[in-house]
Coordinates of C-alpha atoms in Angstrom, one line a residue:
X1311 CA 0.0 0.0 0.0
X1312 CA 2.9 2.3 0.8
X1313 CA 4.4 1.8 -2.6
X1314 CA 1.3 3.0 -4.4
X1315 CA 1.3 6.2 -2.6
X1316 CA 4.7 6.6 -3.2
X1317 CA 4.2 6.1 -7.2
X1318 CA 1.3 8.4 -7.3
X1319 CA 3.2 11.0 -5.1
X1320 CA 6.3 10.7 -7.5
X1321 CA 4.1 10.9 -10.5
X1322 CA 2.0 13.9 -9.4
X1323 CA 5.1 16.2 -8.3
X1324 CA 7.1 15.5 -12.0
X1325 CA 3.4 16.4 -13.3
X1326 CA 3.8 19.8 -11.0
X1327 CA 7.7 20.4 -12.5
X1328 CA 7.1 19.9 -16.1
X1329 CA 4.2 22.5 -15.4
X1330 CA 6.4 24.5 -13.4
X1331 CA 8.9 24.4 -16.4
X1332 CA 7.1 25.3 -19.0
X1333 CA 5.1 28.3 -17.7
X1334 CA 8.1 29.9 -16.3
X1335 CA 10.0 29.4 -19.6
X1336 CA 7.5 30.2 -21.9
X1337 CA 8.6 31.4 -25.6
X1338 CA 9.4 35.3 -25.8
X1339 CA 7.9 37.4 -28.5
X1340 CA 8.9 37.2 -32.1
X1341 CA 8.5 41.0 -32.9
X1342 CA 10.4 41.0 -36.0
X1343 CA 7.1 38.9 -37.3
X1344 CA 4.1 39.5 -35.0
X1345 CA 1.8 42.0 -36.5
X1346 CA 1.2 45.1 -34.4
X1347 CA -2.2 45.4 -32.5
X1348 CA -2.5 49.0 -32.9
X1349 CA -0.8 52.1 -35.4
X1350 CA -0.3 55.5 -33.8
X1351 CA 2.0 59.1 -34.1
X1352 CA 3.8 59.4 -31.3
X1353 CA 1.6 62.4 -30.1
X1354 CA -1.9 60.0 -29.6
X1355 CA 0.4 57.5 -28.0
X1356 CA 1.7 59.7 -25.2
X1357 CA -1.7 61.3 -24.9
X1358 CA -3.6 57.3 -24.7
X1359 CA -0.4 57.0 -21.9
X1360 CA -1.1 60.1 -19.8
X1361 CA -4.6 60.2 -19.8
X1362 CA -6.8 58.6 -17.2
X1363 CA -7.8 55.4 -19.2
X1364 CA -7.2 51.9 -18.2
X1365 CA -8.7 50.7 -21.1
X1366 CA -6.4 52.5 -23.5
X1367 CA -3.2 51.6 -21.5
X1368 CA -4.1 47.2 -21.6
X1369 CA -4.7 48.6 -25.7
X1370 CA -1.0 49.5 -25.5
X1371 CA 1.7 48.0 -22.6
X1372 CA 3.0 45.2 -23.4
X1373 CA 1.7 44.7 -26.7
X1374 CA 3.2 45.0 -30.2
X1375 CA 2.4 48.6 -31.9
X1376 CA 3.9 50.8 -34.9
X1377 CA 4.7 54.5 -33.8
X1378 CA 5.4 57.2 -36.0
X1379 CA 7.4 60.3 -35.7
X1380 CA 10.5 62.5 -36.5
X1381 CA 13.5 60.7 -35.2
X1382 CA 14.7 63.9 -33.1
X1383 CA 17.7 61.6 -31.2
X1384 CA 20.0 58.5 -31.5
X1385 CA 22.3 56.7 -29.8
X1386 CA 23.9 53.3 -31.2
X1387 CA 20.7 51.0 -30.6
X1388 CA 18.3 53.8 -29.4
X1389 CA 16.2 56.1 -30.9
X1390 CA 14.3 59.1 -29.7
X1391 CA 10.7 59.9 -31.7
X1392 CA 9.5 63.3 -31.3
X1393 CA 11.4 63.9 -28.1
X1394 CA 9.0 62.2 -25.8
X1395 CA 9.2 58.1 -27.5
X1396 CA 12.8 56.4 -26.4
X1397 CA 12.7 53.3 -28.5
X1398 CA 15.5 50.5 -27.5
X1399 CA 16.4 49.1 -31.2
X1400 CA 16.6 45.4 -31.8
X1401 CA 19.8 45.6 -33.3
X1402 CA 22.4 48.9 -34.0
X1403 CA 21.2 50.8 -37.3
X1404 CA 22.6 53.5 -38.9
X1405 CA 20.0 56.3 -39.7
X1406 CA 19.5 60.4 -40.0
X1407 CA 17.9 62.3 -37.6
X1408 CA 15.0 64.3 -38.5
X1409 CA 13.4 61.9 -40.8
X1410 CA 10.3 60.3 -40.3
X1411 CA 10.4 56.8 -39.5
X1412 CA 7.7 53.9 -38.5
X1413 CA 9.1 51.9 -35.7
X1414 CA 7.6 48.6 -34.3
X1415 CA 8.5 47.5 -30.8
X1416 CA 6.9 46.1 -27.5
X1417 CA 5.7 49.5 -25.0
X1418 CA 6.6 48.8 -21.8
X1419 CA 5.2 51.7 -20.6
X1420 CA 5.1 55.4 -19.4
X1421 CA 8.1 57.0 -17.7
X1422 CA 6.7 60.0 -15.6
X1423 CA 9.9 61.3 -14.6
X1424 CA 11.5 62.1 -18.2
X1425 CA 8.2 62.2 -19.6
X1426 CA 8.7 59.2 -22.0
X1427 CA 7.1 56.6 -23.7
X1428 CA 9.3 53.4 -23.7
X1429 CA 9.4 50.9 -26.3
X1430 CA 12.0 47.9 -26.3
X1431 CA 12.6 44.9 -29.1
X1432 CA 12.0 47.6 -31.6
X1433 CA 12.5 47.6 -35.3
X1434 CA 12.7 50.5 -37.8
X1435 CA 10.3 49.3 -40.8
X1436 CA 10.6 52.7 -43.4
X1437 CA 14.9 52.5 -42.7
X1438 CA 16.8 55.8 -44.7
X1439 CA 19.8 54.4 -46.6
X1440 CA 20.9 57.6 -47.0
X1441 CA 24.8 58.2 -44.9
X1442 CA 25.2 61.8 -46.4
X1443 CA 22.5 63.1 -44.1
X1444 CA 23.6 60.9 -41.0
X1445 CA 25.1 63.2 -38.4

């Protein structure tokens, strides 16, 4: 009688582990190829941020979007979009400032201190190939 207890108790708690496992290693994002659940500028993004609105902010954080705006900053795998949308590039790219650019990326949120939207995993889909203009 002992022995079946111990089976079942051995059975249930590899059960419990590969459960365990698996929901805290899930699969991340693909980005690159998951199509965005909502388009915006960069102004109606910060303004759907800072507004009162739960709904509009489970529309956005943590979800897949496409912004819009003038790239006014850069850095070697950042980006700045209308001075208020610090986006965290995927991978280094070369590109001017002060062009516009559509950007997909994962919003992790609202930064109330600097005032900024943040977007990670990001990738530039209009890139410039123009180096004359890069600064």
């Amino acid at each position: 009688m002992n022995r079946k207890y111990l089976y079942i108790f051995l059975i249930l708690l590899v059960l419990v582990g590969v459960l365990s496992y698996n929901y805290v290693y899930q699969d991340h994002k693909d980005i690159k190829n998951e199509s965005a659940t909502i388009k915006l500028n960069s102004q109606d993004l910060i303004l759907m941020l800072t507004d009162d609105d739960l709904e509009n902010d489970k529309l956005i954080l943590d979800q897949v979007i496409e912004v819009t705006g003038v790239a006014t900053d850069k850095a070697a795998q950042e980006m700045t979009l209308d001075f208020n949308v610090f986006i965290q590039l995927a991978n280094p790219t070369k590109f001017p400032l002060n062009h516009t650019y559509t950007v997909k990326g994962r919003c992790i949120g609202y930064d109330d201190l600097l005032g900024e939207v943040k977007i990670d995993q990001a990738y530039i889909l209009n890139p410039q190939n123009s180096n004359d203009d890069e600064k």
